[in-house]
Structure formats: structure tokens, C-alpha cells
């Protein structure tokens, strides 16, 4: 097989990768510092003077990190011993060894964008865990809860819609069921517009009822493989398999996670699946990504709502977890910088777990970057080729575009988009359902 193309990187001045490292990353660090500041009295109340000292320490480590980034310093190894520290440091060494000839060292604006961006979030985590007793503080928690509360109206609308649908689901014919499936897939797609790292942690929520906008948003779906997903799951259902397992590799908490829960609930209620396995992050990641705490917090919030149908959803979802129909997993691989084509070597246990699924849904942009290795692929090379050997089970990326990377387009499609909207790759305005697997 031909060598895959070069990685996206901050070396390309003016590229989205470059601008992310130059502008968005320092803003995210500044916001994290600010959040710690604002919680000073809370740390004091909880831990006394030790809490205030810890806050100072975490802030000084984050300021140092911001300075390293802004002055394009070498990427240094992690120091605090954790389950993933050796793997991180080995990966950094590996990158160093690739550069031996040229006398370079891995640096913020020089190394692959995927590596340095993941590294920044891993260093934020390091700064916090090096600062006990505030070492389990999530610097992004506030932004995540805010995005959820600001989307309340949409959440209520979706929960009400779902409850009504589930009540009459037995009466739907094949075609109606398929239409509902497509609707909820699209809700989950557009839910991905609301991530917080693109807006550098600024509010990003869903204020209008997205159900009413689906028709208008259709033209913005650039690759639409929803039919394949329907064929796959409805055939599983017809063959009366004892277990139909769908894996959802989660992205953002807040509104997007609600849309994923709505889809998961529908999959079970319609018997298109009978087990949903969710994969989340084990540390705070890319501002808004879902950790186990966010996962449980959200179910709790939905359950405690005053709104009848919203709270019914929360009760049902909590029960799905209790009964093992919904299973949450975390694995350190999701917060390593590796592309997914190396998962079978680096995390064979996770790969084996994913192989048990009949379908894997990968939510969001970062998952797409890792699926395709965050490389400068041509716009029309097949998705299968860009996956570079990563085929644990039939899979589908559900993603709005927020990075200069897209494969599997029709010849001429990218050129047309470029002419009509030069920002098409990076604003989250366009989306895809891109499937790879047997047809
Ligand atoms: O939450 P998502 O959809 O993975 O998006 C995160 C995206 O935000 C950005 O970090 C913006 O900086 C992209 O680089 C990244 O791919
Ligand atoms: Mn995200």
C-alpha cells in the first residue's frame, strides 16, 4: 500500500491547524486559568490554605504550558506517573526519532496538529493532577453544564418528541420507522455543531428546536450513507439475532450527548438494537468531550427536570444503565494521540471489544481526524482507504466538518463547495454520515 500523505500541521501558516494552535489553544488555556481563579474561595472552603496553594500551583503550571506553546518550545515528556504516561512518552520519543536526521525536535508549530492538540489537553490534565487536593477538578465542567442548561428548550422538545414516538412505535410500518430513524440520526449529527473547543470554550448551545430545521439542513449533508445504516440494522432485526449491539463512540457532553441518548433510546425501542455501548473519555478532553461524570450527571439532570417527558426520559435512561442495556466504557486509548489504524496494536483489548459491535457510530470531528489519521488526503479518495486498515466492524462517522480534512467526496464536489463557501471545511455548517463496511 502507498505511504499515507503527510499530517496536517501548524507548519502550514494560515491553515486551520496553524490558527488553532496560534489563537484558539492559548484562549482555551487562558479560560482554564480563569476558571481556576474563580473557584479560589470554593477551594479554600473545601481544603483551607492547601486548596489555595493548589490553585496557585495549577495556574502556574498552565501559564508555563501557555508560554511553551506560544514560543514554540520543544514538546517535553510528561512527568507525573499515570496509567498512560509511558505510552505518551514512548509516542513522543517515536516522533523525536523520526526527526533525528533533520536535527529537529517535536514542537508546537512543527509537529502533527493531532499530536500537539491532544498533548495540550493531556498537559492540562497533568497540571491539575500535580496539584492535590484539587486534583480531580474538571476545568471544563462549567462550560459543559452551561451548554446543557442553555439548550433546555431544545432538550424538552426532543424528549417530548421521543416519548410520543415511543408510545406509538409498535403502530409504525417499515417506512415510517425508517423515517424516524433518519430523523434521529440527523438530530445526532447536528448536535455535533455544539462543541466548545471550536468556539474556544465560549457558549455553544442549541437554542432553536432542531426538529423543525432538519429539512432546511438536508443540503448541508455532503455524504449521506444513512440508507446503509438502515439496511444493516433492519436486516439484523429481521434475522432475529439474539443480540444486536451498537457502539457509540461519544463526542461532546451537553446538548450533543442528549441527541445521542435520544438516538440510543430509539434504537432500543424500535428493536433495531438491544445493547448500546457508549465509549467516553477518561479525562477532561477537547473542552466539551464526555467523561463518565458528565454521562451520569446528564442522566441525573434530565431525570430531575420538572418537565414530565424530560424527566421520564431520565428515568428510562437510568434504568437502561441499571439493566445493562446501556453500557458505558472508558479506555485510555481515546485520550492518546494515536490514529485509529494503530488501535489493534496499541490497544488490542479495545479493538476486540469494538469487534463485537454490529455497527460502530463515531461521533464528531476529532474522531474523524483520528479515523483518517488527520492527513492531507485528497477529497475524493475512498473513506475505506483513508481508514488505513482500521475495520473492527461496520462503522459510520457522524460528524460536522471542523477541520481541513474530508475524504470520499464525488469528483468536483469539493471544488464546487470551495467556490460557493470557502469556509466549508471548518465552520461545522456541513455534515456527513460516512459508512464503511459490507454493503
Ligand atoms: O467536538 P468535535 O466535533 O470532535 O470537534 C473538536 C474540534 O474542535 C477543534 O478542536 C477546533 O479547534 C477541532 O480541531 C476539533 O477537531
Ligand atoms: Mn469534542
Tab-separated table of C-alpha atoms and ligand atoms in Angstrom:
chain	number	residue	atom	x	y	z
A	1	UNK	CA	0.000	0.000	0.000
A	2	UNK	CA	1.274	3.502	-0.840
A	3	UNK	CA	2.565	5.617	2.043
A	4	UNK	CA	-0.219	7.770	3.539
A	5	UNK	CA	0.088	11.539	2.975
A	6	UNK	CA	1.672	13.986	5.430
A	7	UNK	CA	-0.099	15.077	8.626
A	8	UNK	CA	-1.969	18.356	8.966
A	9	UNK	CA	0.272	20.649	10.975
A	10	UNK	CA	0.906	24.169	12.222
A	11	UNK	CA	3.819	24.314	9.766
A	12	UNK	CA	1.312	25.416	7.151
A	13	UNK	CA	0.995	29.078	8.063
A	14	UNK	CA	-2.580	30.311	7.699
A	15	UNK	CA	-4.070	26.804	7.748
A	16	UNK	CA	-6.841	25.960	10.224
A	17	UNK	CA	-4.336	23.825	12.159
A	18	UNK	CA	-1.967	26.795	12.412
A	19	UNK	CA	-4.737	29.156	13.538
A	20	UNK	CA	-5.986	26.671	16.120
A	21	UNK	CA	-2.544	26.426	17.700
A	22	UNK	CA	-1.877	30.157	17.431
A	23	UNK	CA	-5.250	31.531	18.558
A	24	UNK	CA	-7.708	29.010	19.947
A	25	UNK	CA	-5.322	26.936	22.073
A	26	UNK	CA	-3.960	29.896	24.122
A	27	UNK	CA	-7.548	31.149	24.593
A	28	UNK	CA	-8.585	27.768	25.949
A	29	UNK	CA	-5.640	27.789	28.354
A	30	UNK	CA	-6.454	31.329	29.483
A	31	UNK	CA	-10.041	30.319	30.108
A	32	UNK	CA	-8.911	27.307	32.172
A	33	UNK	CA	-6.663	29.577	34.254
A	34	UNK	CA	-9.522	31.986	34.750
A	35	UNK	CA	-11.843	29.175	35.848
A	36	UNK	CA	-9.339	28.060	38.491
A	37	UNK	CA	-9.083	31.671	39.717
A	38	UNK	CA	-12.824	31.982	40.056
A	39	UNK	CA	-13.004	28.822	42.164
A	40	UNK	CA	-10.395	30.011	44.633
A	41	UNK	CA	-12.810	30.620	47.509
A	42	UNK	CA	-14.520	27.314	46.869
A	43	UNK	CA	-11.116	25.558	47.130
A	44	UNK	CA	-10.450	27.470	50.324
A	45	UNK	CA	-13.772	26.467	51.870
A	46	UNK	CA	-13.187	22.855	50.954
A	47	UNK	CA	-9.482	22.424	51.722
A	48	UNK	CA	-8.346	25.576	53.556
A	49	UNK	CA	-4.930	27.052	52.744
A	50	UNK	CA	-3.873	23.824	50.952
A	51	UNK	CA	-6.653	24.430	48.425
A	52	UNK	CA	-5.416	27.942	47.684
A	53	UNK	CA	-1.826	26.729	47.315
A	54	UNK	CA	-3.001	24.013	44.926
A	55	UNK	CA	-4.915	26.556	42.856
A	56	UNK	CA	-1.759	28.685	42.571
A	57	UNK	CA	0.296	25.685	41.544
A	58	UNK	CA	-2.165	24.556	38.852
A	59	UNK	CA	-2.318	28.109	37.486
A	60	UNK	CA	1.450	28.431	37.332
A	61	UNK	CA	1.737	25.075	35.504
A	62	UNK	CA	-0.893	26.162	32.985
A	63	UNK	CA	0.784	29.543	32.465
A	64	UNK	CA	4.065	27.738	31.811
A	65	UNK	CA	2.299	25.497	29.298
A	66	UNK	CA	0.807	28.521	27.519
A	67	UNK	CA	4.223	30.094	27.322
A	68	UNK	CA	5.794	26.916	25.875
A	69	UNK	CA	3.078	26.833	23.245
A	70	UNK	CA	3.250	30.484	22.279
A	71	UNK	CA	7.025	30.443	21.951
A	72	UNK	CA	7.034	27.150	20.011
A	73	UNK	CA	9.182	25.310	22.579
A	74	UNK	CA	10.010	21.607	22.268
A	75	UNK	CA	7.327	19.179	23.362
A	76	UNK	CA	8.609	17.797	26.669
A	77	UNK	CA	7.826	14.388	28.209
A	78	UNK	CA	5.074	14.019	30.800
A	79	UNK	CA	6.406	13.756	34.339
A	80	UNK	CA	3.570	12.676	36.599
A	81	UNK	CA	3.176	8.885	36.718
A	82	UNK	CA	-0.226	7.776	35.427
A	83	UNK	CA	-1.598	4.751	33.571
A	84	UNK	CA	-0.925	6.353	30.209
A	85	UNK	CA	2.312	8.278	30.926
A	86	UNK	CA	4.684	5.691	29.465
A	87	UNK	CA	2.605	5.329	26.325
A	88	UNK	CA	2.576	9.095	25.837
A	89	UNK	CA	6.302	9.398	26.374
A	90	UNK	CA	7.044	6.495	24.047
A	91	UNK	CA	4.939	8.169	21.384
A	92	UNK	CA	6.820	11.449	21.846
A	93	UNK	CA	10.143	9.590	21.631
A	94	UNK	CA	8.987	7.891	18.475
A	95	UNK	CA	8.259	11.287	16.937
A	96	UNK	CA	11.626	12.519	18.083
A	97	UNK	CA	13.324	9.554	16.392
A	98	UNK	CA	11.550	10.319	13.103
A	99	UNK	CA	13.163	13.760	13.180
A	100	UNK	CA	16.717	12.595	14.063
A	101	UNK	CA	18.098	13.209	10.568
A	102	UNK	CA	16.923	16.794	10.380
A	103	UNK	CA	18.155	17.768	13.856
A	104	UNK	CA	14.647	18.935	14.768
A	105	UNK	CA	12.665	18.223	17.945
A	106	UNK	CA	8.884	17.891	18.193
A	107	UNK	CA	7.472	21.397	18.614
A	108	UNK	CA	4.055	23.020	18.771
A	109	UNK	CA	4.001	24.618	15.320
A	110	UNK	CA	6.147	21.952	13.683
A	111	UNK	CA	4.734	18.569	14.766
A	112	UNK	CA	1.475	16.968	13.624
A	113	UNK	CA	-1.523	19.046	14.704
A	114	UNK	CA	-3.312	15.994	16.116
A	115	UNK	CA	-0.338	15.228	18.341
A	116	UNK	CA	0.137	18.749	19.716
A	117	UNK	CA	-3.561	19.405	20.247
A	118	UNK	CA	-4.027	16.121	22.164
A	119	UNK	CA	-0.809	16.825	24.061
A	120	UNK	CA	-2.150	20.199	25.219
A	121	UNK	CA	-5.222	18.587	26.800
A	122	UNK	CA	-3.070	15.873	28.370
A	123	UNK	CA	-0.785	18.575	29.855
A	124	UNK	CA	-3.819	20.453	31.222
A	125	UNK	CA	-4.746	17.224	32.960
A	126	UNK	CA	-1.195	16.852	34.247
A	127	UNK	CA	-1.263	20.378	35.712
A	128	UNK	CA	-4.406	19.520	37.658
A	129	UNK	CA	-3.295	16.121	38.940
A	130	UNK	CA	0.005	17.635	40.046
A	131	UNK	CA	-1.977	19.981	42.288
A	132	UNK	CA	-3.607	17.983	45.068
A	133	UNK	CA	-6.020	18.350	46.822
A	134	UNK	CA	-7.796	19.893	43.808
A	135	UNK	CA	-6.511	17.089	41.573
A	136	UNK	CA	-9.908	15.888	40.432
A	137	UNK	CA	-11.165	19.330	39.392
A	138	UNK	CA	-12.512	19.437	35.827
A	139	UNK	CA	-11.573	22.871	34.429
A	140	UNK	CA	-14.149	22.444	31.649
A	141	UNK	CA	-17.080	21.278	33.766
A	142	UNK	CA	-18.662	24.735	33.956
A	143	UNK	CA	-18.695	25.224	30.188
A	144	UNK	CA	-20.223	21.795	29.719
A	145	UNK	CA	-23.041	22.398	32.211
A	146	UNK	CA	-23.684	25.839	30.755
A	147	UNK	CA	-24.088	24.408	27.257
A	148	UNK	CA	-26.628	21.924	28.619
A	149	UNK	CA	-28.695	24.499	30.512
A	150	UNK	CA	-28.731	26.913	27.593
A	151	UNK	CA	-30.187	24.180	25.378
A	152	UNK	CA	-33.098	23.399	27.723
A	153	UNK	CA	-35.853	24.251	25.275
A	154	UNK	CA	-34.433	22.024	22.589
A	155	UNK	CA	-33.876	19.244	25.090
A	156	UNK	CA	-37.514	19.439	26.181
A	157	UNK	CA	-38.687	19.428	22.570
A	158	UNK	CA	-36.585	16.344	21.793
A	159	UNK	CA	-37.622	14.441	24.904
A	160	UNK	CA	-41.294	15.190	24.238
A	161	UNK	CA	-40.925	14.056	20.638
A	162	UNK	CA	-39.202	10.852	21.701
A	163	UNK	CA	-41.807	9.942	24.316
A	164	UNK	CA	-44.622	10.425	21.829
A	165	UNK	CA	-42.764	8.356	19.252
A	166	UNK	CA	-42.007	5.517	21.637
A	167	UNK	CA	-45.637	5.380	22.742
A	168	UNK	CA	-46.829	4.647	19.216
A	169	UNK	CA	-43.789	2.858	17.865
A	170	UNK	CA	-45.499	-0.526	17.552
A	171	UNK	CA	-48.007	1.012	15.097
A	172	UNK	CA	-45.392	2.277	12.664
A	173	UNK	CA	-44.818	0.483	9.376
A	174	UNK	CA	-41.315	-0.177	7.970
A	175	UNK	CA	-41.203	3.052	6.060
A	176	UNK	CA	-42.353	5.190	8.947
A	177	UNK	CA	-39.828	3.553	11.230
A	178	UNK	CA	-37.073	4.217	8.726
A	179	UNK	CA	-38.104	7.884	8.513
A	180	UNK	CA	-37.946	8.244	12.272
A	181	UNK	CA	-34.541	6.553	12.314
A	182	UNK	CA	-33.274	9.029	9.726
A	183	UNK	CA	-34.692	11.950	11.687
A	184	UNK	CA	-32.963	10.971	14.909
A	185	UNK	CA	-29.696	10.277	13.116
A	186	UNK	CA	-29.809	13.816	11.731
A	187	UNK	CA	-30.569	15.222	15.179
A	188	UNK	CA	-27.477	13.466	16.467
A	189	UNK	CA	-25.439	14.821	13.530
A	190	UNK	CA	-26.458	18.447	14.056
A	191	UNK	CA	-25.972	18.013	17.788
A	192	UNK	CA	-22.284	17.877	16.897
A	193	UNK	CA	-22.328	21.543	15.883
A	194	UNK	CA	-22.347	22.392	19.580
A	195	UNK	CA	-18.792	21.594	20.634
A	196	UNK	CA	-16.886	24.002	22.804
A	197	UNK	CA	-13.318	23.717	21.554
A	198	UNK	CA	-14.176	25.262	18.184
A	199	UNK	CA	-15.590	28.294	19.970
A	200	UNK	CA	-12.588	28.296	22.350
A	201	UNK	CA	-14.858	27.391	25.252
A	202	UNK	CA	-17.388	30.160	24.588
A	203	UNK	CA	-21.061	29.263	24.882
A	204	UNK	CA	-22.231	26.940	22.155
A	205	UNK	CA	-25.705	25.617	22.638
A	206	UNK	CA	-28.829	24.705	20.720
A	207	UNK	CA	-31.463	27.392	21.180
A	208	UNK	CA	-33.941	26.539	18.465
A	209	UNK	CA	-35.870	23.343	18.000
A	210	UNK	CA	-33.631	21.440	15.631
A	211	UNK	CA	-36.504	19.087	14.689
A	212	UNK	CA	-38.052	21.916	12.678
A	213	UNK	CA	-34.840	22.633	10.815
A	214	UNK	CA	-33.982	19.163	9.520
A	215	UNK	CA	-35.441	19.727	6.074
A	216	UNK	CA	-33.558	23.009	5.628
A	217	UNK	CA	-30.321	21.405	6.774
A	218	UNK	CA	-30.505	18.475	4.311
A	219	UNK	CA	-28.489	20.235	1.564
A	220	UNK	CA	-25.607	20.572	4.009
A	221	UNK	CA	-25.145	16.803	4.326
A	222	UNK	CA	-22.250	16.191	1.963
A	223	UNK	CA	-22.044	12.408	2.272
A	224	UNK	CA	-25.235	10.636	3.195
A	225	UNK	CA	-24.941	6.916	3.894
A	226	UNK	CA	-27.990	6.713	6.180
A	227	UNK	CA	-29.580	4.102	3.871
A	228	UNK	CA	-26.684	1.717	4.564
A	229	UNK	CA	-27.199	2.072	8.300
A	230	UNK	CA	-30.878	1.285	7.905
A	231	UNK	CA	-30.224	-1.798	5.716
A	232	UNK	CA	-27.669	-3.088	8.156
A	233	UNK	CA	-29.751	-2.729	11.315
A	234	UNK	CA	-33.108	-3.654	9.814
A	235	UNK	CA	-31.532	-6.822	8.375
A	236	UNK	CA	-30.109	-7.667	11.798
A	237	UNK	CA	-33.594	-7.187	13.250
A	238	UNK	CA	-35.217	-9.376	10.582
A	239	UNK	CA	-32.692	-12.151	11.121
A	240	UNK	CA	-33.834	-12.223	14.759
A	241	UNK	CA	-30.338	-12.194	16.184
A	242	UNK	CA	-30.370	-12.648	19.942
A	243	UNK	CA	-28.240	-9.597	20.409
A	244	UNK	CA	-27.790	-6.546	18.189
A	245	UNK	CA	-25.048	-4.389	19.553
A	246	UNK	CA	-24.473	-0.790	18.534
A	247	UNK	CA	-21.391	1.056	19.774
A	248	UNK	CA	-21.421	4.852	20.020
A	249	UNK	CA	-18.007	6.449	20.357
A	250	UNK	CA	-19.134	9.618	22.080
A	251	UNK	CA	-18.012	13.155	21.496
A	252	UNK	CA	-19.398	16.180	23.340
A	253	UNK	CA	-21.385	16.347	26.531
A	254	UNK	CA	-24.278	18.817	26.890
A	255	UNK	CA	-26.716	19.082	24.007
A	256	UNK	CA	-24.898	16.629	21.717
A	257	UNK	CA	-24.991	13.897	24.359
A	258	UNK	CA	-28.748	14.372	24.734
A	259	UNK	CA	-29.149	13.804	20.983
A	260	UNK	CA	-27.047	10.631	21.247
A	261	UNK	CA	-29.193	9.383	24.138
A	262	UNK	CA	-32.351	10.092	22.143
A	263	UNK	CA	-30.959	8.045	19.251
A	264	UNK	CA	-29.866	5.240	21.598
A	265	UNK	CA	-33.309	5.139	23.219
A	266	UNK	CA	-34.957	4.928	19.799
A	267	UNK	CA	-32.642	2.098	18.696
A	268	UNK	CA	-33.722	0.009	21.678
A	269	UNK	CA	-37.423	0.951	21.488
A	270	UNK	CA	-37.564	0.098	17.795
A	271	UNK	CA	-35.629	-3.149	18.369
A	272	UNK	CA	-33.069	-2.116	15.784
A	273	UNK	CA	-30.620	-2.839	18.614
A	274	UNK	CA	-30.792	-4.335	22.054
A	275	UNK	CA	-27.475	-3.251	23.545
A	276	UNK	CA	-25.879	0.168	23.286
A	277	UNK	CA	-22.240	0.509	24.283
A	278	UNK	CA	-21.021	4.052	24.842
A	279	UNK	CA	-17.334	4.946	24.776
A	280	UNK	CA	-16.288	8.120	26.598
A	281	UNK	CA	-13.114	9.860	27.712
A	282	UNK	CA	-11.294	9.031	30.934
A	283	UNK	CA	-10.022	12.615	31.437
A	284	UNK	CA	-11.399	16.076	30.512
A	285	UNK	CA	-10.735	16.413	26.785
A	286	UNK	CA	-11.119	18.998	23.982
A	287	UNK	CA	-13.195	21.126	26.361
A	288	UNK	CA	-16.590	19.538	25.868
A	289	UNK	CA	-15.939	15.797	25.475
A	290	UNK	CA	-17.925	13.391	27.628
A	291	UNK	CA	-16.402	11.775	30.719
A	292	UNK	CA	-18.175	9.258	32.932
A	293	UNK	CA	-19.048	12.081	35.327
A	294	UNK	CA	-20.688	14.080	32.522
A	295	UNK	CA	-22.528	10.960	31.371
A	296	UNK	CA	-24.027	10.295	34.813
A	297	UNK	CA	-24.570	13.986	35.554
A	298	UNK	CA	-26.594	14.447	32.397
A	299	UNK	CA	-28.873	11.478	33.059
A	300	UNK	CA	-29.425	12.816	36.565
A	301	UNK	CA	-30.257	16.312	35.324
A	302	UNK	CA	-32.717	15.004	32.765
A	303	UNK	CA	-34.325	12.824	35.429
A	304	UNK	CA	-34.682	15.725	37.870
A	305	UNK	CA	-36.344	18.047	35.358
A	306	UNK	CA	-39.774	19.489	36.204
A	307	UNK	CA	-40.881	18.693	32.720
A	308	UNK	CA	-42.876	15.476	32.642
A	309	UNK	CA	-41.492	13.996	29.420
A	310	UNK	CA	-37.965	15.125	30.021
A	311	UNK	CA	-37.902	13.524	33.435
A	312	UNK	CA	-39.481	10.355	32.005
A	313	UNK	CA	-36.513	10.147	29.610
A	314	UNK	CA	-34.082	10.481	32.524
A	315	UNK	CA	-35.851	7.717	34.470
A	316	UNK	CA	-35.820	5.412	31.427
A	317	UNK	CA	-32.156	6.097	30.709
A	318	UNK	CA	-31.122	5.458	34.274
A	319	UNK	CA	-32.986	2.199	34.063
A	320	UNK	CA	-31.285	1.299	30.768
A	321	UNK	CA	-27.951	1.703	32.531
A	322	UNK	CA	-29.100	-0.329	35.541
A	323	UNK	CA	-30.390	-3.150	33.375
A	324	UNK	CA	-27.214	-3.256	31.304
A	325	UNK	CA	-28.922	-2.263	28.045
A	326	UNK	CA	-26.750	0.838	28.062
A	327	UNK	CA	-23.130	0.236	28.951
A	328	UNK	CA	-20.568	2.988	29.462
A	329	UNK	CA	-16.891	2.190	28.823
A	330	UNK	CA	-13.772	4.247	29.071
A	331	UNK	CA	-10.322	3.371	27.830
A	332	UNK	CA	-7.096	5.374	27.856
A	333	UNK	CA	-6.685	4.875	24.111
A	334	UNK	CA	-9.306	7.556	23.392
A	335	UNK	CA	-7.107	10.199	25.013
A	336	UNK	CA	-3.837	9.124	23.428
A	337	UNK	CA	-2.669	10.955	20.290
A	338	UNK	CA	-2.682	7.817	18.124
A	339	UNK	CA	-4.607	7.450	14.890
A	340	UNK	CA	-7.143	4.613	14.933
A	341	UNK	CA	-5.298	2.467	12.381
A	342	UNK	CA	-2.837	1.521	15.150
A	343	UNK	CA	-5.550	0.630	17.697
A	344	UNK	CA	-5.242	-3.115	17.075
A	345	UNK	CA	-1.546	-2.976	18.109
A	346	UNK	CA	-1.686	-0.267	20.788
A	347	UNK	CA	-4.988	-1.235	22.443
A	348	UNK	CA	-5.865	-4.771	21.253
A	349	UNK	CA	-8.399	-5.188	24.092
A	350	UNK	CA	-10.377	-2.152	22.928
A	351	UNK	CA	-10.169	-3.276	19.298
A	352	UNK	CA	-11.510	-6.709	20.293
A	353	UNK	CA	-14.335	-5.033	22.215
A	354	UNK	CA	-15.312	-2.916	19.198
A	355	UNK	CA	-15.281	-6.018	17.002
A	356	UNK	CA	-18.271	-7.295	18.971
A	357	UNK	CA	-20.474	-4.487	17.622
A	358	UNK	CA	-22.776	-4.863	14.615
A	359	UNK	CA	-22.293	-1.171	13.967
A	360	UNK	CA	-19.995	1.493	15.422
A	361	UNK	CA	-21.026	5.163	15.272
A	362	UNK	CA	-18.131	7.588	15.634
A	363	UNK	CA	-19.400	10.970	16.736
A	364	UNK	CA	-17.723	14.240	15.918
A	365	UNK	CA	-14.788	15.834	14.258
A	366	UNK	CA	-11.929	14.633	16.412
A	367	UNK	CA	-12.987	11.015	15.860
A	368	UNK	CA	-12.945	11.679	12.118
A	369	UNK	CA	-9.462	13.129	12.327
A	370	UNK	CA	-8.276	10.032	14.178
A	371	UNK	CA	-10.094	7.661	11.812
A	372	UNK	CA	-8.338	9.218	8.830
A	373	UNK	CA	-5.045	9.900	10.625
A	374	UNK	CA	-5.520	13.711	10.304
A	375	UNK	CA	-3.689	13.654	6.999
A	376	UNK	CA	-3.709	15.655	3.800
A	377	UNK	CA	-5.837	13.194	1.839
A	378	UNK	CA	-7.351	14.158	-1.495
A	379	UNK	CA	-11.061	14.977	-1.191
A	380	UNK	CA	-12.161	12.086	-3.376
A	381	UNK	CA	-10.045	9.221	-2.107
A	382	UNK	CA	-12.285	6.459	-0.709
A	383	UNK	CA	-13.039	6.519	3.042
A	384	UNK	CA	-12.016	2.848	3.195
A	385	UNK	CA	-8.522	3.758	2.003
A	386	UNK	CA	-8.129	6.649	4.465
A	387	UNK	CA	-9.055	4.282	7.319
A	388	UNK	CA	-5.739	2.610	6.531
A	389	UNK	CA	-6.662	-0.857	7.779
A	390	UNK	CA	-8.977	0.146	10.664
A	391	UNK	CA	-12.019	-2.077	10.168
A	392	UNK	CA	-13.097	-3.560	13.526
A	393	UNK	CA	-16.769	-3.742	12.436
A	394	UNK	CA	-19.092	-1.830	10.082
A	395	UNK	CA	-18.672	1.802	11.075
A	396	UNK	CA	-20.045	5.241	10.356
A	397	UNK	CA	-18.679	8.694	11.067
A	398	UNK	CA	-21.381	11.182	12.099
A	399	UNK	CA	-19.599	14.497	12.044
A	400	UNK	CA	-19.920	18.164	11.247
A	401	UNK	CA	-16.822	19.454	9.466
A	402	UNK	CA	-14.424	21.397	11.705
A	403	UNK	CA	-11.015	20.602	10.253
A	404	UNK	CA	-9.440	20.867	6.797
A	405	UNK	CA	-9.999	17.235	6.083
A	406	UNK	CA	-12.633	15.373	4.122
A	407	UNK	CA	-12.479	12.216	2.046
A	408	UNK	CA	-14.912	10.240	-0.072
A	409	UNK	CA	-16.469	13.178	-1.943
A	410	UNK	CA	-17.647	12.986	-5.546
A	411	UNK	CA	-15.184	14.323	-8.123
A	412	UNK	CA	-15.738	18.075	-8.408
A	413	UNK	CA	-17.819	18.311	-5.207
A	414	UNK	CA	-15.031	19.914	-3.144
A	415	UNK	CA	-14.245	22.436	-5.880
A	416	UNK	CA	-17.886	23.432	-6.069
A	417	UNK	CA	-18.117	23.877	-2.315
A	418	UNK	CA	-14.899	25.861	-2.246
A	419	UNK	CA	-16.318	28.230	-4.846
A	420	UNK	CA	-19.654	28.729	-3.083
A	421	UNK	CA	-18.394	28.773	0.523
A	422	UNK	CA	-14.633	28.956	1.106
A	423	UNK	CA	-15.086	28.183	4.829
A	424	UNK	CA	-17.000	24.932	4.204
A	425	UNK	CA	-14.416	22.691	5.911
A	426	UNK	CA	-14.152	24.369	9.268
A	427	UNK	CA	-17.345	26.037	10.468
A	428	UNK	CA	-19.439	22.986	11.407
A	429	UNK	CA	-22.085	24.079	8.911
A	430	UNK	CA	-21.735	20.917	6.791
A	431	UNK	CA	-22.081	17.333	7.945
A	432	UNK	CA	-21.575	13.736	6.875
A	433	UNK	CA	-22.807	10.211	7.507
A	434	UNK	CA	-19.878	8.273	6.085
A	435	UNK	CA	-20.107	4.499	6.223
A	436	UNK	CA	-17.502	1.820	5.785
A	437	UNK	CA	-18.384	-1.845	5.820
A	438	UNK	CA	-20.080	-4.539	3.781
A	439	UNK	CA	-22.961	-3.272	1.664
B	1	LIG	O1	-16.036	18.058	19.288
B	1	LIG	P1	-15.532	17.708	17.944
B	1	LIG	O2	-16.595	17.611	16.909
B	1	LIG	O3	-14.655	16.480	17.950
B	1	LIG	O4	-14.667	18.903	17.481
B	1	LIG	C1	-13.474	19.242	18.040
B	1	LIG	C2	-12.835	20.056	17.022
B	1	LIG	O5	-12.596	21.321	17.516
B	1	LIG	C3	-11.334	21.692	17.167
B	1	LIG	O6	-10.501	21.373	18.241
B	1	LIG	C4	-11.190	23.145	16.913
B	1	LIG	O7	-10.012	23.534	17.371
B	1	LIG	C5	-11.032	20.839	16.003
B	1	LIG	O8	-9.768	20.822	15.774
B	1	LIG	C6	-11.538	19.562	16.525
B	1	LIG	O9	-11.472	18.613	15.575
B	2	LIG	MN1	-15.436	17.198	21.130
